[in-house]
mmCIF file of C-alpha atoms in Angstrom:
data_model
loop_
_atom_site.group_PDB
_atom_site.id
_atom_site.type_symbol
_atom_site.label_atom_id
_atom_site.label_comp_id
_atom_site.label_asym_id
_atom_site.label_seq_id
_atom_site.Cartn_x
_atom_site.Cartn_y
_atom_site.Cartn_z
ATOM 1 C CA UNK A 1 13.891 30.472 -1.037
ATOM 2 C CA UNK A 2 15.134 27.366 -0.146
ATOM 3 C CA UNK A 3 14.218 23.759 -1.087
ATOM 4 C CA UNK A 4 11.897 23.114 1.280
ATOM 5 C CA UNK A 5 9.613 26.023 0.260
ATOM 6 C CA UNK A 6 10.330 25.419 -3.658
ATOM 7 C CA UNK A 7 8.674 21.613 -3.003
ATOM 8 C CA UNK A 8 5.435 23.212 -0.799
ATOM 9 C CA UNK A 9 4.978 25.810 -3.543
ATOM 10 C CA UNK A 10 5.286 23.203 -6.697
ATOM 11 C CA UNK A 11 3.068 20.993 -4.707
ATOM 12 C CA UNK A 12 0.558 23.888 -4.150
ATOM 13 C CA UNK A 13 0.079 24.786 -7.367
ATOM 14 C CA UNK A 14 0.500 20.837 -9.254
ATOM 15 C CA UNK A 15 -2.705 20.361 -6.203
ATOM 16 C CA UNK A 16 -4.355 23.386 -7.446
ATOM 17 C CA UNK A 17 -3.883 22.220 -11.196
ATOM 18 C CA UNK A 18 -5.207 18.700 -10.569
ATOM 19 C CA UNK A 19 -8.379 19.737 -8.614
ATOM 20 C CA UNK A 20 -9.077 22.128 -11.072
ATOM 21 C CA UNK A 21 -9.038 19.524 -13.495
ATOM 22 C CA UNK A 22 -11.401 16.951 -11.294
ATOM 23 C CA UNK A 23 -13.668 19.948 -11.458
ATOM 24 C CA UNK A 24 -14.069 20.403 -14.871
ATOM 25 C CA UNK A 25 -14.438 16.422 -15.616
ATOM 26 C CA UNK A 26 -16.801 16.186 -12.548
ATOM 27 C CA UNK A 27 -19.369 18.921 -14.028
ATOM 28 C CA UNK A 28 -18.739 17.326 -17.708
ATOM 29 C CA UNK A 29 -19.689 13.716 -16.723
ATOM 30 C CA UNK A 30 -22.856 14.973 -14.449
ATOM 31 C CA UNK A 31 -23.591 17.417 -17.721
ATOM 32 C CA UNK A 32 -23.502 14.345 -19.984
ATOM 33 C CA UNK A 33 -25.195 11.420 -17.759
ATOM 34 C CA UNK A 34 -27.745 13.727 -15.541
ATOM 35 C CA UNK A 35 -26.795 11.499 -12.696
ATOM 36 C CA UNK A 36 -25.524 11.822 -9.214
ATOM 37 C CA UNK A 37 -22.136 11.390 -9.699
ATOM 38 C CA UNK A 38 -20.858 11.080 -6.636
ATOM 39 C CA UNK A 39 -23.412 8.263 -4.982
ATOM 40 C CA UNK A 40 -21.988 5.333 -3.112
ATOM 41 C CA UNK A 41 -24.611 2.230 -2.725
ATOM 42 C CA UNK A 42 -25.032 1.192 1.050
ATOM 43 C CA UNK A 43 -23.382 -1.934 1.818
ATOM 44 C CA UNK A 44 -24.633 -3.679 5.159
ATOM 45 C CA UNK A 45 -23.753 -6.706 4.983
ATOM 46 C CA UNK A 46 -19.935 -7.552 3.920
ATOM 47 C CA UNK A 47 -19.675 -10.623 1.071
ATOM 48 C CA UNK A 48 -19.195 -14.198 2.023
ATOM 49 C CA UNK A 49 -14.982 -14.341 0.817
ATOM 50 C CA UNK A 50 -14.277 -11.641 3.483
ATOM 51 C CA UNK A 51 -15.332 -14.652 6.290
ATOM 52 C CA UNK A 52 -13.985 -17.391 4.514
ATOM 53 C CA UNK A 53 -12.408 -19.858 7.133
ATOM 54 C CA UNK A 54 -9.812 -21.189 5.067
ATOM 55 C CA UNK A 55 -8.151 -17.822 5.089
ATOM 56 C CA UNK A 56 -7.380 -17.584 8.851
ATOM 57 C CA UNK A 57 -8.525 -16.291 12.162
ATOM 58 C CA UNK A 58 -9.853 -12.726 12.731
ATOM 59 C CA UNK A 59 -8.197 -10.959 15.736
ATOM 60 C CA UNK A 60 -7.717 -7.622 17.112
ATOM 61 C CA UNK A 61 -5.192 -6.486 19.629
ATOM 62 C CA UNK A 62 -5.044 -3.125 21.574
ATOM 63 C CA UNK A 63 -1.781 -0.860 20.752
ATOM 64 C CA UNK A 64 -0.669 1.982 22.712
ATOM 65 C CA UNK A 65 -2.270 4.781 20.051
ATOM 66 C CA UNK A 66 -5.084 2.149 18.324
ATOM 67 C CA UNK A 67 -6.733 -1.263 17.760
ATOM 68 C CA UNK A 68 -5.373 -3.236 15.193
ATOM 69 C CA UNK A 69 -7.300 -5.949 13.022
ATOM 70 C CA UNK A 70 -5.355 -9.033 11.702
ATOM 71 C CA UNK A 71 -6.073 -11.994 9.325
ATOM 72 C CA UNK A 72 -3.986 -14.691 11.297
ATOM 73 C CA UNK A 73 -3.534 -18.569 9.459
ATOM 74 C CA UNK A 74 -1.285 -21.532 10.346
ATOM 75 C CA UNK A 75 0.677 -22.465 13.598
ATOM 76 C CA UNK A 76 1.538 -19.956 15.616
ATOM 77 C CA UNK A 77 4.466 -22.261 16.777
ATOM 78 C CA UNK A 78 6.078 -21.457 13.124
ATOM 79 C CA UNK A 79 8.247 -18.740 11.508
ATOM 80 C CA UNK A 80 6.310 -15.951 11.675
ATOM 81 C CA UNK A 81 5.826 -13.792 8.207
ATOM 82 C CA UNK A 82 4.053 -10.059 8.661
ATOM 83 C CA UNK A 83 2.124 -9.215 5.898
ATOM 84 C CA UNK A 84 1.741 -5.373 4.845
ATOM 85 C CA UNK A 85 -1.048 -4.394 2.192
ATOM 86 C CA UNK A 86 -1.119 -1.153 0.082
ATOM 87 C CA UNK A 87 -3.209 1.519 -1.036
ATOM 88 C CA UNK A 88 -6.334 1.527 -1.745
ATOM 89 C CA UNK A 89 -6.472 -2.272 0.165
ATOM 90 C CA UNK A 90 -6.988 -4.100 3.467
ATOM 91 C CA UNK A 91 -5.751 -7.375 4.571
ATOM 92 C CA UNK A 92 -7.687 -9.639 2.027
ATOM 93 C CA UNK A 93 -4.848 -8.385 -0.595
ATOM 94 C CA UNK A 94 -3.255 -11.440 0.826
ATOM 95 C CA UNK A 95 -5.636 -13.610 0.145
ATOM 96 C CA UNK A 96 -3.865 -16.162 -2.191
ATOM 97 C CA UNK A 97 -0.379 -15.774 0.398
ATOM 98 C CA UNK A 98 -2.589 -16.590 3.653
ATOM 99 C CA UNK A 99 -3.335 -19.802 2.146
ATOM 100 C CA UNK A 100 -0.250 -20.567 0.663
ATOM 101 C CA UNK A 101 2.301 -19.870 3.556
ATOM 102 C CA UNK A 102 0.580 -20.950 6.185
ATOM 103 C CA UNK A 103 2.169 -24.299 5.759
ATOM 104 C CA UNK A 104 5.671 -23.200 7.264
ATOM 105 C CA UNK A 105 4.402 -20.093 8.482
ATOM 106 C CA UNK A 106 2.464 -18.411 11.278
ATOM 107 C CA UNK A 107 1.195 -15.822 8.443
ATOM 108 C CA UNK A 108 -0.374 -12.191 9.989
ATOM 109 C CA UNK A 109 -2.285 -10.408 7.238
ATOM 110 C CA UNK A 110 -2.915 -6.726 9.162
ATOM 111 C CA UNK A 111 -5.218 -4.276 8.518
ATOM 112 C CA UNK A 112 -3.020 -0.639 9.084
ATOM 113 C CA UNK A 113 -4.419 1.853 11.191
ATOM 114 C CA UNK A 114 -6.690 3.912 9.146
ATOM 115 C CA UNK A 115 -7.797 1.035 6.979
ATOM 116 C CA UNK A 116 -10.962 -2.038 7.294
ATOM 117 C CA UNK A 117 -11.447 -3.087 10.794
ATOM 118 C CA UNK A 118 -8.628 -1.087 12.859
ATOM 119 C CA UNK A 119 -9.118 1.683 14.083
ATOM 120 C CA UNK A 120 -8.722 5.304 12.114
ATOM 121 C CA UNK A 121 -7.440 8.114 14.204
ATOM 122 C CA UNK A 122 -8.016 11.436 13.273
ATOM 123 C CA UNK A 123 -5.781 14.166 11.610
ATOM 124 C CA UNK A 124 -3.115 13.726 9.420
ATOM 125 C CA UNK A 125 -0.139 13.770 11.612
ATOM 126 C CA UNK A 126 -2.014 9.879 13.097
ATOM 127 C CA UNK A 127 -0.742 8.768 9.555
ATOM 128 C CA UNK A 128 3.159 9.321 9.578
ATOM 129 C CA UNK A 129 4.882 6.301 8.666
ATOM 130 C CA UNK A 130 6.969 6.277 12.122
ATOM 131 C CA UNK A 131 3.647 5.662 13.410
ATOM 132 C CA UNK A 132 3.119 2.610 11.369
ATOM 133 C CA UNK A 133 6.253 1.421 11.998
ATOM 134 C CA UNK A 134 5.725 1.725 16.041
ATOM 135 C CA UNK A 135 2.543 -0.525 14.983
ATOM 136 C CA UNK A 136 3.992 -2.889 13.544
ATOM 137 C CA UNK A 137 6.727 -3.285 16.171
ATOM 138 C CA UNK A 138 3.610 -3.187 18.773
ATOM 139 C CA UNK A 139 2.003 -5.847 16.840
ATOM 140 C CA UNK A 140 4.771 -8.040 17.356
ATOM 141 C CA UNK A 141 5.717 -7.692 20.716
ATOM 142 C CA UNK A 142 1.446 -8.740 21.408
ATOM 143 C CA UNK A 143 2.869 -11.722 18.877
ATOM 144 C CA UNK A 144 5.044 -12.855 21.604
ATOM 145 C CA UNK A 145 8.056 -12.297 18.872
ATOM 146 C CA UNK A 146 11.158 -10.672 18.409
ATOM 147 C CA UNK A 147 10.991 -10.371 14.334
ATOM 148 C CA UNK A 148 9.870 -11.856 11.231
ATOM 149 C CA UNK A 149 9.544 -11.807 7.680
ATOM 150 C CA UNK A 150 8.243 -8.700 6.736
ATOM 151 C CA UNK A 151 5.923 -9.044 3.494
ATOM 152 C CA UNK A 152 4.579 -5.255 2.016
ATOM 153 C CA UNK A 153 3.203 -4.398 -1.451
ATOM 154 C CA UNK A 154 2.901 -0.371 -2.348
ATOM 155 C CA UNK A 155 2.301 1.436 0.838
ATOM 156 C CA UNK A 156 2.867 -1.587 3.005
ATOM 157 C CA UNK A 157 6.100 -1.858 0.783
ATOM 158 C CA UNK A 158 7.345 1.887 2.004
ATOM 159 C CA UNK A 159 6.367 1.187 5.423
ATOM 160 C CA UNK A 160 8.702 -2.278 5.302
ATOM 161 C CA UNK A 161 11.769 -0.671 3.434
ATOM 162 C CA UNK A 162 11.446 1.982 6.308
ATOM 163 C CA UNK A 163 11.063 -0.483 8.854
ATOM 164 C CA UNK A 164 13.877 -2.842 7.490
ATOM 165 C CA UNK A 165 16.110 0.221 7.601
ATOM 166 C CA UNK A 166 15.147 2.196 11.208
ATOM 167 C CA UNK A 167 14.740 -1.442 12.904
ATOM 168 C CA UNK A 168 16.866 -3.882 10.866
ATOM 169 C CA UNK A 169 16.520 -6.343 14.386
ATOM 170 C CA UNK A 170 12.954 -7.147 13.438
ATOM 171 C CA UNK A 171 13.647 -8.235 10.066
ATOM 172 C CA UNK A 172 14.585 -11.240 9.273
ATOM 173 C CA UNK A 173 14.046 -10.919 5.781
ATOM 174 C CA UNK A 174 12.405 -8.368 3.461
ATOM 175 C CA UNK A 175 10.210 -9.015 0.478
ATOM 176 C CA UNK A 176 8.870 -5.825 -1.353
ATOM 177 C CA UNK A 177 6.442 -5.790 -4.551
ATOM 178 C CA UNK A 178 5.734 -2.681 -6.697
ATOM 179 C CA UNK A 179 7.512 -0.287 -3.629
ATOM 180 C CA UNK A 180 10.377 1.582 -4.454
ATOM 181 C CA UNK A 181 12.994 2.055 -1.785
ATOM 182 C CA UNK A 182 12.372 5.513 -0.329
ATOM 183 C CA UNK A 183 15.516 7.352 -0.880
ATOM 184 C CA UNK A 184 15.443 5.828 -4.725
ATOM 185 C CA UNK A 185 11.979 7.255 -5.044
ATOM 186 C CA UNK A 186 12.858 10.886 -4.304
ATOM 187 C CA UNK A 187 15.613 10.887 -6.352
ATOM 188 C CA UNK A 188 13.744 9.606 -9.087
ATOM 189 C CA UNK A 189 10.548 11.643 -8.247
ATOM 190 C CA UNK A 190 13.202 14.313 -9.097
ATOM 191 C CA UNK A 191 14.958 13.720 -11.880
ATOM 192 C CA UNK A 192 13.108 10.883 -13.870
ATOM 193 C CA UNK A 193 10.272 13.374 -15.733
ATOM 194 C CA UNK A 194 8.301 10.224 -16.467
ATOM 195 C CA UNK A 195 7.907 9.096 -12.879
ATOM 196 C CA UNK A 196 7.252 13.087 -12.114
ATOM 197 C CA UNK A 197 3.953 12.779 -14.296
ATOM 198 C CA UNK A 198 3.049 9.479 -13.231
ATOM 199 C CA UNK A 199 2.974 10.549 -9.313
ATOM 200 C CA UNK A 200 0.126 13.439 -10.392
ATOM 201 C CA UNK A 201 -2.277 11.746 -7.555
ATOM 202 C CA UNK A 202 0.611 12.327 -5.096
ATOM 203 C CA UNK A 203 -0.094 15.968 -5.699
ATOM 204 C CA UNK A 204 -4.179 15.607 -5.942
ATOM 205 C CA UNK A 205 -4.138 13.641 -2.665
ATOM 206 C CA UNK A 206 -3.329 16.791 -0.934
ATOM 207 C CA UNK A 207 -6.287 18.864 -1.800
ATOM 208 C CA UNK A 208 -8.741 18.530 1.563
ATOM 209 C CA UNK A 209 -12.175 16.168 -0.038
ATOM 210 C CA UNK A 210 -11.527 16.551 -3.394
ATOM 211 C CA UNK A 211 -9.933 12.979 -3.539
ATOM 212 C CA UNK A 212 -12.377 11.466 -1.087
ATOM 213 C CA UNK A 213 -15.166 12.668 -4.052
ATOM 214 C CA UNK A 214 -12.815 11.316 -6.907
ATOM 215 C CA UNK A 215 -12.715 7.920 -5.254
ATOM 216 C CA UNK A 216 -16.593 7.694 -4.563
ATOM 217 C CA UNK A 217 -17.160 8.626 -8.081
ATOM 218 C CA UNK A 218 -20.071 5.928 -9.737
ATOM 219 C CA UNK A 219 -20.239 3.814 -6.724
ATOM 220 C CA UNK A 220 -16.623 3.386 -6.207
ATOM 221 C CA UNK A 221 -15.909 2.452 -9.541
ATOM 222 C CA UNK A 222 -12.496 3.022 -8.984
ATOM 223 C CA UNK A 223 -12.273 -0.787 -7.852
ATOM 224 C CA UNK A 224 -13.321 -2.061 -11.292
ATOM 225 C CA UNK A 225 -11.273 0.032 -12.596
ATOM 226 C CA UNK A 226 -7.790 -0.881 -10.990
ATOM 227 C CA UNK A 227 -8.402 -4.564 -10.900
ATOM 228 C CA UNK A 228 -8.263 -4.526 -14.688
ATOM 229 C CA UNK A 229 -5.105 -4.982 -15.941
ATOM 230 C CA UNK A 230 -4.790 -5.449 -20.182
ATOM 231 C CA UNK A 231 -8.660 -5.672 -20.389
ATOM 232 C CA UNK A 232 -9.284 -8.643 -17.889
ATOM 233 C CA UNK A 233 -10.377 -8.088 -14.398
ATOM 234 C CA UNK A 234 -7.757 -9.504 -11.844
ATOM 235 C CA UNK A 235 -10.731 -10.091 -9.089
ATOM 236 C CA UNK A 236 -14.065 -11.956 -9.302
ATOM 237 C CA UNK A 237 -17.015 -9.790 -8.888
ATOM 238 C CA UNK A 238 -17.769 -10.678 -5.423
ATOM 239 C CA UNK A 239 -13.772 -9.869 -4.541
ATOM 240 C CA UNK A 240 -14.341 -6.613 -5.958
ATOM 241 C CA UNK A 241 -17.527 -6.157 -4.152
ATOM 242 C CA UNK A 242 -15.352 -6.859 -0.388
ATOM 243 C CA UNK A 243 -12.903 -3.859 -1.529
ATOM 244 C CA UNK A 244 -16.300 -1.674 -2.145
ATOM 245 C CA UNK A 245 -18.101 -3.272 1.173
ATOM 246 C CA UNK A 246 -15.379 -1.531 3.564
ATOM 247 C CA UNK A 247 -14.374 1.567 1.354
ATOM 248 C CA UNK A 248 -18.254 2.688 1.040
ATOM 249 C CA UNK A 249 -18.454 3.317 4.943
ATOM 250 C CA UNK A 250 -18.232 6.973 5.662
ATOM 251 C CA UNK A 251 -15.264 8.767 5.848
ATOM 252 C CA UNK A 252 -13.301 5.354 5.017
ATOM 253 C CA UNK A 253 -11.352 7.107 2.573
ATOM 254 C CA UNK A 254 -9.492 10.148 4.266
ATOM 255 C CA UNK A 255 -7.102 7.621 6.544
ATOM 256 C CA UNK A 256 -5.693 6.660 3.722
ATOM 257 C CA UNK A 257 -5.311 9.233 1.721
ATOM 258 C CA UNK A 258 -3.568 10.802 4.775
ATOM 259 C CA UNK A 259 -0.940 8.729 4.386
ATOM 260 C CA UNK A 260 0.276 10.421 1.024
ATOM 261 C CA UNK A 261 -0.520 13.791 2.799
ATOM 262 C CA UNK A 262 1.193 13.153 6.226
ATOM 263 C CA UNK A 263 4.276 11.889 4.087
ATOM 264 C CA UNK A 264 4.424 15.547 1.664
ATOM 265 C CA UNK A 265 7.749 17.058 2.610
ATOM 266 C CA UNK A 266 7.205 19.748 5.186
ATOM 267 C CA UNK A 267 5.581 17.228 7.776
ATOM 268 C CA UNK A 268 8.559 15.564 8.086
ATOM 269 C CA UNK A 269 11.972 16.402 8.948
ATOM 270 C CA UNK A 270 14.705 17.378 5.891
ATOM 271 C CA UNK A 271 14.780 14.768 3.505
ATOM 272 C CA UNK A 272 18.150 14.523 3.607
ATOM 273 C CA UNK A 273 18.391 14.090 7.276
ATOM 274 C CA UNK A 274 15.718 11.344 6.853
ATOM 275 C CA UNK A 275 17.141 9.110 4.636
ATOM 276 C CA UNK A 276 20.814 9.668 5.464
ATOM 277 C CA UNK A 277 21.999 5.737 6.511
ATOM 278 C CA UNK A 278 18.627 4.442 4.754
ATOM 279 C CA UNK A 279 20.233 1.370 4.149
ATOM 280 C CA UNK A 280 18.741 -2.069 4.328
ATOM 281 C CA UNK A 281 20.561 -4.961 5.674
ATOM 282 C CA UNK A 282 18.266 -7.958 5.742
ATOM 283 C CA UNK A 283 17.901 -10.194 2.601
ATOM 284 C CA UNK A 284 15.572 -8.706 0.034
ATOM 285 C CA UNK A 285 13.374 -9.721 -2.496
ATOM 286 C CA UNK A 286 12.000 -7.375 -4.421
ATOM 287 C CA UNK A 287 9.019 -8.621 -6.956
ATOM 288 C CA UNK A 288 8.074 -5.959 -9.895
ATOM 289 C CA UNK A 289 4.761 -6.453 -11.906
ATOM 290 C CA UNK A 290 6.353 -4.798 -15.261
ATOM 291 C CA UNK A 291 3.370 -3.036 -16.345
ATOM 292 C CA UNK A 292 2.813 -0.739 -13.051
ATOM 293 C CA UNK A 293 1.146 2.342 -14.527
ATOM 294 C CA UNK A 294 2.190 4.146 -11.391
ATOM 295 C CA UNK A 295 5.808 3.436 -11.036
ATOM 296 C CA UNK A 296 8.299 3.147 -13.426
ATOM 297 C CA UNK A 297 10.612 -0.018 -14.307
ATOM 298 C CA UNK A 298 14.095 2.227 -12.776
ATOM 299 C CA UNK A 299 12.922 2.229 -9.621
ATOM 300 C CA UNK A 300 12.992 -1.664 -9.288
ATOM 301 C CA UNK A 301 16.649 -1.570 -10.455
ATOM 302 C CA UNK A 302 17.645 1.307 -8.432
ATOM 303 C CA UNK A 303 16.744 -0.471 -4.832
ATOM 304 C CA UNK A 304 20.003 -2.415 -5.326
ATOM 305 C CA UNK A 305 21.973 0.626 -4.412
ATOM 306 C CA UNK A 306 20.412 0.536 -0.958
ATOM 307 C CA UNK A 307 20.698 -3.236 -0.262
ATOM 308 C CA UNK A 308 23.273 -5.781 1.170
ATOM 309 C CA UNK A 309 21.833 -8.592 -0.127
ATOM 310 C CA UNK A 310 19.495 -7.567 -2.747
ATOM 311 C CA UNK A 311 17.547 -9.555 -5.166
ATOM 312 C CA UNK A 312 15.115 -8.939 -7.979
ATOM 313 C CA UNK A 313 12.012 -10.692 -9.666
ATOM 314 C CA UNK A 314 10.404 -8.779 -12.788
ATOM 315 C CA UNK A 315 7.028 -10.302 -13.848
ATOM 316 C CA UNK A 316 6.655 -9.828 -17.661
ATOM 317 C CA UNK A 317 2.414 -8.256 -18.110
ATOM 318 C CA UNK A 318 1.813 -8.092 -14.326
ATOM 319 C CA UNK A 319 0.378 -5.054 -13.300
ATOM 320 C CA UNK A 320 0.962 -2.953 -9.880
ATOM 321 C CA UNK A 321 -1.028 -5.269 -7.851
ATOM 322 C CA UNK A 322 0.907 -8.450 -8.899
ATOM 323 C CA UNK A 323 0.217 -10.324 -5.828
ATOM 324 C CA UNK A 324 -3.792 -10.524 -7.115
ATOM 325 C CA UNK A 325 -2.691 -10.917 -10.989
ATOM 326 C CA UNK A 326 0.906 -13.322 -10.661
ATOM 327 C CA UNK A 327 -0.300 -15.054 -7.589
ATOM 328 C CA UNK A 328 1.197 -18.260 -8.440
ATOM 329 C CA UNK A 329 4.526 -16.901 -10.030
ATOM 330 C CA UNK A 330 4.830 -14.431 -6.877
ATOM 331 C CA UNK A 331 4.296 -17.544 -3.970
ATOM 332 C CA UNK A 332 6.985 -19.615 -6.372
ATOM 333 C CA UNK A 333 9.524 -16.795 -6.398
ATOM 334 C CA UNK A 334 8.714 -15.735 -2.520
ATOM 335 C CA UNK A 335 9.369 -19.835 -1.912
ATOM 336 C CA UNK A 336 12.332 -20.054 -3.309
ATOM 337 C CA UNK A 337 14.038 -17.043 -1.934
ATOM 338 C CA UNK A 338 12.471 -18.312 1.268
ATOM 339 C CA UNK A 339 14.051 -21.628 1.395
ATOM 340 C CA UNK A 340 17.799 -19.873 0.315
ATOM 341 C CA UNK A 341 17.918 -17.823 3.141
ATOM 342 C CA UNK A 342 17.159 -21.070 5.780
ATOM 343 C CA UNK A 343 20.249 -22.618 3.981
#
């Protein structure tokens, strides 16, 4: 058997485990409350921070495969920085950077394909991260550029270390929160047993509508619950409320959740092959909340081994989303690294 079929049977059988799990703690929790567990609240009308003008300009712009919506701020005359949000998220997970960067910078907050206002193709295969990366290069060429700074946290984070590496002529520089480097990542995934456990959703994600049920779950409580971080929430109420507005439209959970199952290892080619020459020659900042519950601290360190010119910010008690928790500490550190690389 080789290694290809070992990974699609272990992942099999963790997905198995995990949804027979879900089930159990599904039919508890509707035992124990009597209520519809699964209910999402309607949501017509989207709250007043996701159309604040101080944030930027709304655009879309027609790629070859979809239609992408951006967040644009400042003068489009400027250094332009790309910036890439994560999973579960949209574009206003750049909320505190529009504002901040659009003094120097023409700053592009996107929406991928699959999530808030761009379009989300169907099928799994739409969700490859080649196909984000021809996005992004789409996105720029509409732009009227040639590169940029490239800006991802989490799954925006993968998608820029792949870009970076595949497309290093588009980067000008790279700066990465909470995203490990992808080749690190498997070789961590396999050999670290504490990063093993903590990528179990990796393994739910590819059970077909399980997931989508987990995340409706008490009205999408799922929100409250990751914008908590050491007992204080990380996002007013009505912030919270914009990240339930667009995930409580129907079916606005599979795109992204087809990201984790388009990238499982036997829809893509050999690992190996994949990664061979994954190496990343722009200037990099990497920025590492210390208390990510979903990653653990190695994989920050371990990026340098696929760097040039590599650099790393730890955040003492900032969580995975330390963009939203560290705002102020994450624009300093993004400044200064910023203003070395002009030198």
């Amino acid at each position: 058997m080789n290694k290809l079929k070992v990974e699609l049977a272990i992942t099999f059988a963790l997905s198995v485990f995990y949804g027979v799990l879900f089930l159990f703690r599904s039919m508890y929790e509707m035992f124990r409350t009597g209520k519809k567990l699964f209910k999402v609240n309607k949501r017509k009308e989207p709250p007043r921070c996701l159309r604040d003008p101080s944030l930027g300009k709304h655009v879309y712009v027609e790629l070859k495969e979809v239609k992408l919506h951006y967040v644009t701020n400042g003068n489009s005359q400027n250094p332009l920085m790309v910036l890439i949000h994560g999973f579960p998220d949209f574009w206003f997970s750049w909320r505190n950077q529009l504002k901040e960067f659009c003094k120097d910078y023409w700053v592009v907050a996107i929406d991928m394909r699959g999530y808030g206002e761009s379009e989300k193709p169907e099928g799994i295969r739409a969700y490859q991260v080649s196909k984000i990366e021809d996005d992004i290069k789409q996105l720029l060429n509409a732009l009227g550029r040639k590169s940029g700074v490239i800006v991802g946290h989490d799954w925006g984070g993968c998608v820029a270390w792949s870009l970076a590496a595949h497309y290093p002529e588009i980067v000008e520089q790279l700066i990465i929160m909470n995203a490990p480097h992808p080749r690190n990542f498997e070789e961590t995934l396999h050999s670290n047993l504490h990063q093993f456990f903590k990528s179990w959703y990796i393994f739910f994600f590819q059970l077909p509508l399980v997931p989508e049920l987990d995340f409706c779950a008490k009205d999408l409580a799922v929100f409250d619950k990751e914008f908590c971080s050491d007992g204080r929430s990380i996002c007013s109420e009505e912030e919270i409320e914009a990240y339930k507005y667009y995930f409580s439209q129907p079916g606005a959970f599979t795109p992204p959740i087809n990201f984790y199952r388009a990238a499982i290892g036997w829809l893509r080619k050999d690992l190996q092959e994949e990664y061979d020459g994954f190496r990343i020659k722009a200037p990099t900042l990497v920025i590492w909340g210390e208390k990510d519950k979903y990653l653990v601290p190695e994989l920050a360190t371990g990026c340098a081994r696929y760097t040039d010119n590599y650099t790393l910010r730890i955040i003492e008690n900032a969580s995975h989303w330390v963009h939203l928790d560290h705002a102020e500490e994450v624009n300093k550190h993004m400044w200064s690294f910023l203003k070395k690389q002009r030198k």
